[in-house]
CSV table of C-alpha atoms in Angstrom, one decimal:
chain,number,residue,atom,x,y,z
A,1,UNK,CA,-66.2,115.3,190.5
A,2,UNK,CA,-64.6,114.4,187.2
A,3,UNK,CA,-61.0,113.7,186.3
A,4,UNK,CA,-60.8,114.8,182.7
A,5,UNK,CA,-58.0,114.2,180.2
A,6,UNK,CA,-57.1,115.0,176.7
A,7,UNK,CA,-58.8,112.5,174.3
A,8,UNK,CA,-56.6,109.9,172.7
A,9,UNK,CA,-56.9,106.3,171.6
A,10,UNK,CA,-54.4,104.3,173.6
A,11,UNK,CA,-53.1,100.8,172.8
A,12,UNK,CA,-55.2,97.9,174.0
A,13,UNK,CA,-54.2,96.6,177.4
A,14,UNK,CA,-52.5,93.2,177.8
A,15,UNK,CA,-54.7,90.5,179.1
A,16,UNK,CA,-51.9,89.4,181.3
A,17,UNK,CA,-52.5,90.8,184.9
A,18,UNK,CA,-49.4,91.4,187.0
A,19,UNK,CA,-49.1,89.1,190.0
A,20,UNK,CA,-47.1,91.6,192.1
A,21,UNK,CA,-49.5,94.4,192.8
A,22,UNK,CA,-47.1,96.1,195.1
A,23,UNK,CA,-44.4,96.5,192.5
A,24,UNK,CA,-44.0,100.1,191.5
A,25,UNK,CA,-42.5,99.2,188.1
A,26,UNK,CA,-45.8,97.4,187.4
A,27,UNK,CA,-47.7,100.6,188.3
A,28,UNK,CA,-45.3,102.6,186.0
A,29,UNK,CA,-45.9,100.2,183.1
A,30,UNK,CA,-49.7,100.5,183.6
A,31,UNK,CA,-49.5,104.2,183.5
A,32,UNK,CA,-47.1,104.3,180.5
A,33,UNK,CA,-49.5,102.0,178.7
A,34,UNK,CA,-52.3,104.3,179.4
A,35,UNK,CA,-50.7,107.6,178.4
A,36,UNK,CA,-48.1,106.4,175.9
A,37,UNK,CA,-50.1,107.6,173.0
A,38,UNK,CA,-49.3,105.8,169.8
A,39,UNK,CA,-49.7,107.1,166.3
A,40,UNK,CA,-51.8,105.2,163.8
A,41,UNK,CA,-55.2,104.8,165.5
A,42,UNK,CA,-56.7,107.7,163.5
A,43,UNK,CA,-55.2,106.3,160.3
A,44,UNK,CA,-56.9,103.0,161.1
A,45,UNK,CA,-60.2,104.8,161.5
A,46,UNK,CA,-59.8,106.7,158.3
A,47,UNK,CA,-59.2,103.5,156.4
A,48,UNK,CA,-62.7,102.3,157.1
A,49,UNK,CA,-65.3,103.3,154.6
A,50,UNK,CA,-68.9,104.4,154.5
A,51,UNK,CA,-71.1,103.8,157.6
A,52,UNK,CA,-68.2,102.3,159.5
A,53,UNK,CA,-66.1,105.4,159.1
A,54,UNK,CA,-69.0,107.6,160.2
A,55,UNK,CA,-69.5,105.4,163.3
A,56,UNK,CA,-65.8,105.6,164.1
A,57,UNK,CA,-66.0,109.4,163.9
A,58,UNK,CA,-69.0,109.4,166.3
A,59,UNK,CA,-67.2,107.1,168.7
A,60,UNK,CA,-64.1,109.4,168.7
A,61,UNK,CA,-66.3,112.5,169.2
A,62,UNK,CA,-68.1,110.9,172.2
A,63,UNK,CA,-64.7,110.5,174.0
A,64,UNK,CA,-63.6,114.1,173.2
A,65,UNK,CA,-64.1,116.7,176.0
A,66,UNK,CA,-66.4,119.6,175.1
A,67,UNK,CA,-64.4,122.8,174.6
A,68,UNK,CA,-64.3,125.2,177.5
A,69,UNK,CA,-66.9,127.9,177.3
A,70,UNK,CA,-69.0,126.0,174.8
A,71,UNK,CA,-72.2,127.8,173.8
A,72,UNK,CA,-75.7,126.5,174.9
A,73,UNK,CA,-76.3,125.5,171.3
A,74,UNK,CA,-73.2,123.4,171.3
A,75,UNK,CA,-74.1,121.7,174.6
A,76,UNK,CA,-77.5,120.8,173.3
A,77,UNK,CA,-76.1,119.5,170.0
A,78,UNK,CA,-73.7,117.3,172.0
A,79,UNK,CA,-76.6,115.9,173.9
A,80,UNK,CA,-78.4,115.0,170.6
A,81,UNK,CA,-75.2,113.4,169.3
A,82,UNK,CA,-74.9,111.2,172.4
A,83,UNK,CA,-78.6,110.2,172.1
A,84,UNK,CA,-78.1,109.2,168.4
A,85,UNK,CA,-75.0,107.3,169.1
A,86,UNK,CA,-76.4,105.3,172.1
A,87,UNK,CA,-79.6,104.7,170.3
A,88,UNK,CA,-77.7,103.2,167.4
A,89,UNK,CA,-75.5,101.0,169.7
A,90,UNK,CA,-78.5,99.8,171.8
A,91,UNK,CA,-81.2,99.4,169.2
A,92,UNK,CA,-79.5,98.2,166.0
A,93,UNK,CA,-80.6,94.9,164.5
A,94,UNK,CA,-78.0,92.8,166.3
A,95,UNK,CA,-74.8,93.9,168.0
A,96,UNK,CA,-72.7,96.6,166.3
A,97,UNK,CA,-69.8,95.0,164.6
A,98,UNK,CA,-66.9,97.3,165.4
A,99,UNK,CA,-63.7,96.9,167.4
A,100,UNK,CA,-62.9,99.6,170.0
A,101,UNK,CA,-59.4,100.7,170.7
A,102,UNK,CA,-59.2,99.9,174.4
A,103,UNK,CA,-61.0,100.2,177.7
A,104,UNK,CA,-59.4,103.6,178.2
A,105,UNK,CA,-61.5,104.9,175.3
A,106,UNK,CA,-64.7,103.3,176.9
A,107,UNK,CA,-64.0,105.1,180.1
A,108,UNK,CA,-63.5,108.4,178.2
A,109,UNK,CA,-66.9,108.0,176.6
A,110,UNK,CA,-68.8,107.4,179.8
A,111,UNK,CA,-66.8,109.9,181.8
A,112,UNK,CA,-67.4,112.7,179.3
A,113,UNK,CA,-71.1,111.8,178.9
A,114,UNK,CA,-71.7,112.2,182.7
A,115,UNK,CA,-69.4,115.2,182.9
A,116,UNK,CA,-71.5,117.1,180.3
A,117,UNK,CA,-74.7,116.0,182.0
A,118,UNK,CA,-73.4,117.3,185.4
A,119,UNK,CA,-72.2,120.6,183.9
A,120,UNK,CA,-75.4,121.2,182.0
A,121,UNK,CA,-77.6,120.6,185.0
A,122,UNK,CA,-75.5,122.9,187.1
A,123,UNK,CA,-75.6,125.6,184.4
A,124,UNK,CA,-79.4,125.3,184.1
A,125,UNK,CA,-79.9,125.4,187.9
A,126,UNK,CA,-77.8,128.6,188.2
A,127,UNK,CA,-79.6,130.1,185.3
A,128,UNK,CA,-82.9,129.6,187.0
A,129,UNK,CA,-81.7,130.9,190.4
A,130,UNK,CA,-80.0,134.0,188.9
A,131,UNK,CA,-82.9,135.4,187.0
A,132,UNK,CA,-83.2,139.1,187.4
A,133,UNK,CA,-79.7,139.4,188.9
A,134,UNK,CA,-76.5,140.8,187.5
A,135,UNK,CA,-75.3,137.3,186.8
A,136,UNK,CA,-78.4,136.3,184.8
A,137,UNK,CA,-78.0,134.9,181.3
A,138,UNK,CA,-79.7,136.6,178.3
A,139,UNK,CA,-83.4,136.0,177.7
A,140,UNK,CA,-82.9,134.0,174.5
A,141,UNK,CA,-80.9,131.4,176.3
A,142,UNK,CA,-83.5,131.3,179.2
A,143,UNK,CA,-86.2,130.8,176.6
A,144,UNK,CA,-84.3,127.9,175.1
A,145,UNK,CA,-83.8,126.3,178.5
A,146,UNK,CA,-87.5,126.7,179.3
A,147,UNK,CA,-88.6,125.1,176.0
A,148,UNK,CA,-86.3,122.1,176.3
A,149,UNK,CA,-86.7,120.7,179.8
A,150,UNK,CA,-85.8,117.2,178.6
A,151,UNK,CA,-82.3,118.1,177.3
A,152,UNK,CA,-79.7,116.3,179.4
A,153,UNK,CA,-82.5,115.0,181.6
A,154,UNK,CA,-81.8,112.8,184.6
A,155,UNK,CA,-84.1,110.0,183.3
A,156,UNK,CA,-82.5,109.8,179.9
A,157,UNK,CA,-79.0,109.7,181.3
A,158,UNK,CA,-79.9,106.9,183.8
A,159,UNK,CA,-81.7,105.1,181.0
A,160,UNK,CA,-78.6,105.0,178.8
A,161,UNK,CA,-76.4,103.7,181.7
A,162,UNK,CA,-78.9,101.0,182.8
A,163,UNK,CA,-79.5,100.0,179.1
A,164,UNK,CA,-75.8,99.6,178.4
A,165,UNK,CA,-75.5,97.4,181.5
A,166,UNK,CA,-78.5,95.3,180.6
A,167,UNK,CA,-77.6,94.9,176.9
A,168,UNK,CA,-74.0,93.9,177.7
A,169,UNK,CA,-75.2,91.6,180.6
A,170,UNK,CA,-72.0,92.8,182.3
A,171,UNK,CA,-73.5,92.3,185.8
A,172,UNK,CA,-74.2,88.6,185.0
A,173,UNK,CA,-70.7,88.2,183.7
A,174,UNK,CA,-69.1,89.8,186.8
A,175,UNK,CA,-71.2,87.7,189.1
A,176,UNK,CA,-70.2,84.5,187.3
A,177,UNK,CA,-66.6,85.5,187.5
A,178,UNK,CA,-66.9,86.0,191.2
A,179,UNK,CA,-68.3,82.5,191.5
A,180,UNK,CA,-65.4,81.1,189.5
A,181,UNK,CA,-67.5,80.3,186.4
A,182,UNK,CA,-66.9,81.2,182.8
A,183,UNK,CA,-68.2,84.7,182.3
A,184,UNK,CA,-68.5,84.2,178.5
A,185,UNK,CA,-71.3,81.7,179.1
A,186,UNK,CA,-73.4,84.6,180.5
A,187,UNK,CA,-72.4,87.3,178.0
A,188,UNK,CA,-75.0,86.6,175.3
A,189,UNK,CA,-74.8,87.9,171.8
A,190,UNK,CA,-74.0,91.4,172.8
A,191,UNK,CA,-71.9,90.9,175.9
A,192,UNK,CA,-69.3,89.0,174.0
A,193,UNK,CA,-68.5,92.1,171.9
A,194,UNK,CA,-65.9,94.4,173.4
A,195,UNK,CA,-67.9,97.5,172.6
A,196,UNK,CA,-70.8,96.5,174.8
A,197,UNK,CA,-68.7,94.8,177.4
A,198,UNK,CA,-66.5,97.8,178.0
A,199,UNK,CA,-69.3,100.4,177.9
A,200,UNK,CA,-71.4,98.3,180.2
A,201,UNK,CA,-68.6,97.9,182.7
A,202,UNK,CA,-67.9,101.6,182.9
A,203,UNK,CA,-71.6,102.4,183.0
A,204,UNK,CA,-71.6,100.7,186.4
A,205,UNK,CA,-69.0,103.2,187.6
A,206,UNK,CA,-71.1,105.9,186.0
A,207,UNK,CA,-74.1,104.9,188.0
A,208,UNK,CA,-72.1,105.1,191.2
A,209,UNK,CA,-71.2,108.7,190.2
A,210,UNK,CA,-74.7,109.8,189.1
A,211,UNK,CA,-76.5,108.4,192.1
A,212,UNK,CA,-74.0,110.1,194.4
A,213,UNK,CA,-74.6,113.4,192.5
A,214,UNK,CA,-78.3,112.9,193.1
A,215,UNK,CA,-77.7,112.4,196.8
A,216,UNK,CA,-78.7,108.7,196.9
A,217,UNK,CA,-75.6,107.4,198.6
A,218,UNK,CA,-76.8,103.9,199.5
A,219,UNK,CA,-78.0,103.2,196.0
A,220,UNK,CA,-74.6,104.6,194.7
A,221,UNK,CA,-72.8,101.9,196.7
A,222,UNK,CA,-75.3,99.3,195.8
A,223,UNK,CA,-74.5,99.6,192.1
A,224,UNK,CA,-71.0,98.2,192.7
A,225,UNK,CA,-72.1,94.9,194.2
A,226,UNK,CA,-70.9,92.9,191.2
A,227,UNK,CA,-67.5,94.7,190.8
A,228,UNK,CA,-64.5,93.4,192.7
A,229,UNK,CA,-62.6,96.3,194.2
A,230,UNK,CA,-59.0,95.2,193.8
A,231,UNK,CA,-56.0,96.2,191.8
A,232,UNK,CA,-56.7,93.7,189.0
A,233,UNK,CA,-60.1,95.2,188.2
A,234,UNK,CA,-60.6,96.9,184.9
A,235,UNK,CA,-61.3,100.3,186.4
A,236,UNK,CA,-58.1,100.2,188.4
A,237,UNK,CA,-56.1,100.1,185.2
A,238,UNK,CA,-57.4,103.5,184.2
A,239,UNK,CA,-56.0,106.2,186.5
A,240,UNK,CA,-59.0,108.6,186.1
A,241,UNK,CA,-61.5,105.7,186.6
A,242,UNK,CA,-59.6,104.5,189.6
A,243,UNK,CA,-59.5,107.9,191.2
A,244,UNK,CA,-63.2,108.6,190.5
A,245,UNK,CA,-64.4,105.3,191.8
A,246,UNK,CA,-62.7,105.6,195.2
A,247,UNK,CA,-63.7,109.2,195.6
A,248,UNK,CA,-67.4,108.5,195.2
A,249,UNK,CA,-67.2,105.4,197.4
A,250,UNK,CA,-65.4,107.3,200.1
A,251,UNK,CA,-67.8,110.3,199.9
A,252,UNK,CA,-70.9,108.1,199.9
A,253,UNK,CA,-69.6,106.3,203.0
A,254,UNK,CA,-68.8,109.7,204.7
A,255,UNK,CA,-72.4,110.9,204.1
A,256,UNK,CA,-73.7,107.6,205.6
A,257,UNK,CA,-71.6,108.2,208.7
A,258,UNK,CA,-69.4,105.2,208.0
A,259,UNK,CA,-66.1,107.1,208.5
A,260,UNK,CA,-63.8,104.1,208.9
A,261,UNK,CA,-64.9,102.8,205.5
A,262,UNK,CA,-64.6,106.2,204.0
A,263,UNK,CA,-61.0,106.6,205.3
A,264,UNK,CA,-60.1,103.2,203.9
A,265,UNK,CA,-61.3,104.2,200.4
A,266,UNK,CA,-59.6,107.6,200.5
A,267,UNK,CA,-56.3,106.2,201.9
A,268,UNK,CA,-56.2,103.5,199.2
A,269,UNK,CA,-56.3,105.9,196.3
A,270,UNK,CA,-54.2,108.7,197.9
A,271,UNK,CA,-51.4,106.2,198.6
A,272,UNK,CA,-51.6,104.9,195.1
A,273,UNK,CA,-51.3,108.5,193.7
A,274,UNK,CA,-48.4,109.3,196.0
A,275,UNK,CA,-46.5,106.2,194.8
A,276,UNK,CA,-47.0,107.0,191.2
A,277,UNK,CA,-46.3,110.7,191.1
A,278,UNK,CA,-42.6,110.4,190.3
A,279,UNK,CA,-43.2,108.9,186.8
A,280,UNK,CA,-46.6,110.3,185.8
A,281,UNK,CA,-46.7,113.3,183.5
A,282,UNK,CA,-49.2,115.1,181.4
A,283,UNK,CA,-52.6,116.8,181.6
A,284,UNK,CA,-54.3,113.8,183.2
A,285,UNK,CA,-52.0,113.7,186.2
A,286,UNK,CA,-52.1,117.5,186.5
A,287,UNK,CA,-55.9,117.3,186.8
A,288,UNK,CA,-55.7,114.5,189.4
A,289,UNK,CA,-53.2,116.4,191.6
A,290,UNK,CA,-55.7,119.3,191.8
A,291,UNK,CA,-58.3,116.8,193.0
A,292,UNK,CA,-56.0,115.5,195.7
A,293,UNK,CA,-56.5,118.6,197.8
A,294,UNK,CA,-60.3,117.8,197.8
A,295,UNK,CA,-59.6,114.3,198.8
A,296,UNK,CA,-57.4,115.4,201.7
A,297,UNK,CA,-60.1,117.8,202.9
A,298,UNK,CA,-62.5,114.8,203.1
A,299,UNK,CA,-59.9,112.8,205.0
A,300,UNK,CA,-59.6,115.7,207.5
A,301,UNK,CA,-63.4,115.7,208.0
A,302,UNK,CA,-63.5,111.9,208.6
A,303,UNK,CA,-60.6,112.0,211.0
A,304,UNK,CA,-62.3,114.7,213.0
A,305,UNK,CA,-65.4,112.4,213.3
A,306,UNK,CA,-63.4,109.2,213.7
A,307,UNK,CA,-59.9,109.8,215.2
A,308,UNK,CA,-57.6,107.1,214.0
A,309,UNK,CA,-54.0,106.6,212.9
A,310,UNK,CA,-53.2,107.3,209.3
A,311,UNK,CA,-50.5,106.0,207.0
A,312,UNK,CA,-47.4,108.2,207.5
A,313,UNK,CA,-47.5,109.4,203.9
A,314,UNK,CA,-51.2,110.5,204.2
A,315,UNK,CA,-50.6,112.0,207.7
A,316,UNK,CA,-47.7,114.1,206.5
A,317,UNK,CA,-49.5,115.4,203.5
A,318,UNK,CA,-52.7,116.1,205.5
A,319,UNK,CA,-50.7,118.2,208.0
A,320,UNK,CA,-49.1,120.2,205.2
A,321,UNK,CA,-52.4,120.9,203.4
A,322,UNK,CA,-54.9,121.3,206.2
A,323,UNK,CA,-52.8,121.2,209.5
A,324,UNK,CA,-54.5,124.3,211.0
A,325,UNK,CA,-58.0,123.4,209.9
A,326,UNK,CA,-57.6,119.9,211.1
A,327,UNK,CA,-56.5,121.0,214.6
A,328,UNK,CA,-59.5,123.3,214.9
A,329,UNK,CA,-62.1,120.8,213.8
A,330,UNK,CA,-60.6,118.1,216.1
A,331,UNK,CA,-61.2,120.5,219.0
A,332,UNK,CA,-64.8,120.7,218.2
A,333,UNK,CA,-67.2,123.4,219.5
A,334,UNK,CA,-69.0,126.2,217.6
A,335,UNK,CA,-65.8,127.7,216.3
A,336,UNK,CA,-65.3,124.5,214.2
A,337,UNK,CA,-68.5,124.9,212.3
A,338,UNK,CA,-67.2,127.4,209.6
A,339,UNK,CA,-64.2,125.2,209.0
A,340,UNK,CA,-66.3,122.1,208.4
A,341,UNK,CA,-68.5,124.1,206.0
A,342,UNK,CA,-65.4,125.4,204.2
A,343,UNK,CA,-63.9,122.0,203.7
A,344,UNK,CA,-67.2,120.4,202.6
A,345,UNK,CA,-67.8,123.1,200.0
A,346,UNK,CA,-64.3,122.7,198.6
A,347,UNK,CA,-64.4,118.9,198.4
A,348,UNK,CA,-68.0,117.8,197.7
A,349,UNK,CA,-69.3,116.8,194.2
A,350,UNK,CA,-71.3,119.3,192.2
A,351,UNK,CA,-74.7,117.9,193.3
A,352,UNK,CA,-77.6,118.1,190.9
A,353,UNK,CA,-81.4,118.0,191.1
A,354,UNK,CA,-83.2,115.0,189.5
A,355,UNK,CA,-85.8,117.4,187.9
A,356,UNK,CA,-85.4,120.5,185.8
A,357,UNK,CA,-85.8,123.8,187.7
A,358,UNK,CA,-89.0,125.9,187.7
A,359,UNK,CA,-88.1,129.0,185.8
A,360,UNK,CA,-91.4,130.7,186.6
A,361,UNK,CA,-90.9,130.4,190.3
A,362,UNK,CA,-87.1,130.6,191.0
A,363,UNK,CA,-87.6,130.8,194.7
A,364,UNK,CA,-89.0,127.3,194.7
A,365,UNK,CA,-85.8,125.8,193.3
A,366,UNK,CA,-83.7,124.3,196.1
A,367,UNK,CA,-79.9,124.5,195.5
A,368,UNK,CA,-78.7,120.8,195.6
A,369,UNK,CA,-75.3,121.7,197.0
A,370,UNK,CA,-76.8,123.8,199.8
A,371,UNK,CA,-79.3,121.0,200.5
A,372,UNK,CA,-76.5,118.4,201.0
A,373,UNK,CA,-74.5,121.0,203.0
A,374,UNK,CA,-77.4,121.5,205.4
A,375,UNK,CA,-77.6,117.7,205.9
A,376,UNK,CA,-73.9,117.5,206.6
A,377,UNK,CA,-73.8,120.4,208.9
A,378,UNK,CA,-76.7,119.0,211.0
A,379,UNK,CA,-74.5,116.0,211.6
A,380,UNK,CA,-71.6,118.3,212.5
A,381,UNK,CA,-73.7,120.3,215.0
A,382,UNK,CA,-74.9,117.0,216.6
A,383,UNK,CA,-71.3,116.0,217.2
A,384,UNK,CA,-69.4,119.3,217.7
A,385,UNK,CA,-69.0,118.8,221.5
A,386,UNK,CA,-67.9,115.2,221.2
A,387,UNK,CA,-64.1,116.0,221.5
A,388,UNK,CA,-64.7,118.1,224.7
A,389,UNK,CA,-66.9,115.3,226.1
A,390,UNK,CA,-64.3,112.7,225.4
A,391,UNK,CA,-61.5,114.7,227.0
A,392,UNK,CA,-63.5,114.7,230.3
A,393,UNK,CA,-64.6,111.1,230.1
A,394,UNK,CA,-61.0,110.0,229.7
A,395,UNK,CA,-60.3,111.4,233.2
A,396,UNK,CA,-62.8,109.3,235.1
A,397,UNK,CA,-64.2,105.8,235.5
A,398,UNK,CA,-67.4,107.1,237.2
A,399,UNK,CA,-68.8,110.6,237.1
A,400,UNK,CA,-71.9,112.3,238.2
A,401,UNK,CA,-74.0,113.7,235.2
A,402,UNK,CA,-74.7,117.0,237.1
A,403,UNK,CA,-71.1,117.5,237.9
A,404,UNK,CA,-70.0,117.0,234.2
A,405,UNK,CA,-72.8,119.3,233.1
A,406,UNK,CA,-71.4,122.0,235.4
A,407,UNK,CA,-67.9,121.6,233.8
A,408,UNK,CA,-69.4,122.0,230.3
A,409,UNK,CA,-71.7,124.8,231.4
A,410,UNK,CA,-74.9,123.2,230.1
A,411,UNK,CA,-78.0,121.7,231.8
A,412,UNK,CA,-78.2,118.0,232.5
A,413,UNK,CA,-80.8,117.3,229.9
A,414,UNK,CA,-78.7,118.8,227.1
A,415,UNK,CA,-75.7,116.8,228.3
A,416,UNK,CA,-77.7,113.6,228.4
A,417,UNK,CA,-78.7,114.2,224.8
A,418,UNK,CA,-75.0,114.7,223.8
A,419,UNK,CA,-74.0,111.5,225.5
A,420,UNK,CA,-76.8,109.6,223.7
A,421,UNK,CA,-75.7,111.0,220.4
A,422,UNK,CA,-72.1,110.2,221.0
A,423,UNK,CA,-72.9,106.7,222.1
A,424,UNK,CA,-75.0,106.1,219.0
A,425,UNK,CA,-72.3,107.5,216.7
A,426,UNK,CA,-69.6,105.3,218.2
A,427,UNK,CA,-71.5,102.3,216.8
A,428,UNK,CA,-70.6,102.1,213.1
A,429,UNK,CA,-71.1,99.6,210.3
A,430,UNK,CA,-67.7,98.4,209.1
A,431,UNK,CA,-67.4,96.7,205.7
A,432,UNK,CA,-65.7,93.3,205.7
A,433,UNK,CA,-66.9,91.4,202.6
A,434,UNK,CA,-69.7,91.1,200.1
A,435,UNK,CA,-71.5,94.2,199.1
A,436,UNK,CA,-70.3,97.7,200.1
A,437,UNK,CA,-73.5,98.3,202.1
A,438,UNK,CA,-73.0,95.2,204.2
A,439,UNK,CA,-70.8,94.9,207.3
A,440,UNK,CA,-70.8,94.4,211.0
A,441,UNK,CA,-71.6,96.9,213.7
A,442,UNK,CA,-68.5,97.7,215.8
A,443,UNK,CA,-67.5,100.2,218.4
A,444,UNK,CA,-65.4,102.8,216.7
A,445,UNK,CA,-64.3,104.6,219.8
A,446,UNK,CA,-61.6,103.7,222.3
A,447,UNK,CA,-64.0,104.7,225.1
A,448,UNK,CA,-67.3,103.2,226.2
A,449,UNK,CA,-69.7,104.3,228.8
A,450,UNK,CA,-73.1,103.5,230.3
A,451,UNK,CA,-75.5,105.7,232.2
A,452,UNK,CA,-77.2,104.5,235.4
A,453,UNK,CA,-79.5,107.2,236.6
A,454,UNK,CA,-77.3,110.3,237.0
A,455,UNK,CA,-74.0,108.3,237.1
A,456,UNK,CA,-71.8,107.8,234.0
A,457,UNK,CA,-69.6,104.6,234.1
A,458,UNK,CA,-66.7,104.8,231.8
A,459,UNK,CA,-64.5,101.9,230.5
A,460,UNK,CA,-62.0,101.2,227.8
A,461,UNK,CA,-63.7,99.9,224.7
A,462,UNK,CA,-61.8,96.7,223.8
A,463,UNK,CA,-63.7,96.3,220.5
A,464,UNK,CA,-62.6,99.8,219.6
A,465,UNK,CA,-59.0,98.9,220.2
A,466,UNK,CA,-59.3,95.8,218.1
A,467,UNK,CA,-60.9,97.8,215.3
A,468,UNK,CA,-57.8,100.1,215.2
A,469,UNK,CA,-55.5,97.1,215.1
A,470,UNK,CA,-57.6,95.6,212.3
A,471,UNK,CA,-57.5,98.9,210.4
A,472,UNK,CA,-53.7,99.2,210.6
A,473,UNK,CA,-53.2,95.6,209.4
A,474,UNK,CA,-55.4,96.1,206.4
A,475,UNK,CA,-54.5,99.7,205.4
A,476,UNK,CA,-52.2,98.7,202.6
A,477,UNK,CA,-54.8,96.3,201.1
A,478,UNK,CA,-57.6,97.0,198.8
A,479,UNK,CA,-61.2,96.0,199.4
């Protein structure tokens, strides 16, 4: 998942944060500041001489999207260019003395770096799987891929991101800010420079994304422990970064079966986009609107697992985009399985493998997307009869297990398994404060039941009702 935009050097943002976060004019000003490209930045770069001018050119190139359909040679040259640039920034004798245009530029560098890494890994994986087929690439390119397993390697990309965070001491600065202390006191020689501070900050968002692409969803959320998720955060001032952050937070929560938290993340960013669509223009917003459908598909999945009331704007858009599919997956049953699979394929990130593929034994290379799909579909299969089960339980306060099994046309042992799974899934961790992995276990259902022998005792879940009330009160807020 990447929200790409045309490269440009935007004016530096004002240090003054707006107090009224709900004011749409403030949102409009933020956006105009981001996309209101001004002339003169390239002239400023060209006025520098010698090594400085060369470094400026490298920085500009690092934020520039790779052309569509670039050759394998170009992709590998781009990797070498990134390695040289980051090596110079991280390993020079002392901090690099250069002013960067704005944090929009810093986001573009990290975003493009990860996008090219993701694209190359997907390309290499398909090349290994398609050997001998009509879709196979030519032998020369296959030979190049075999001979260069370290190009765009997972270890090197993670090493860059972690090194930028460590060198800038951005985690220490953010933690100090949370405690109300002076962040500059923890910045050190490098962290006081805007180049390191901005790249380090967006490297944290980059780690969220990379760990999610690798399928480590808990570690993905853990990386954001030091970032405050509110509308005054640096990432929230960059539309593409804002959208990307909440997408990966929501998706990670969904894969960890924390559907209430996933919906909260998705709703936050979708409401923001809906409120700003009237005054946003350009290629960046066109790209984001295409990603909106993916986000709504994930909302449909979460609502099917965790029925809840949505914001009216989100509910209306969801019905327009996925009304029929939503109805079918909310009914559950075997006929819902292909709909779940279709929605997941359309909305999931382009997962990657942490290791290069085995070109000599293509059959041994697992497809990362298929692997994550299988994990997701196992969860769907375990819960596909939950809607039917709930519809019967709502009719009774006490019911015989054998009688209910007869209604559902299954044996008692199978029904007992369904009831246990449904009971376990109704207990979810809900985030309230501190790290995104932390939270309290609550009952997410409006029904509760207990089994005593072959009797099922059903009652209204008061905790579940309080959770819905809490969710509605906090829907308009951020984390």
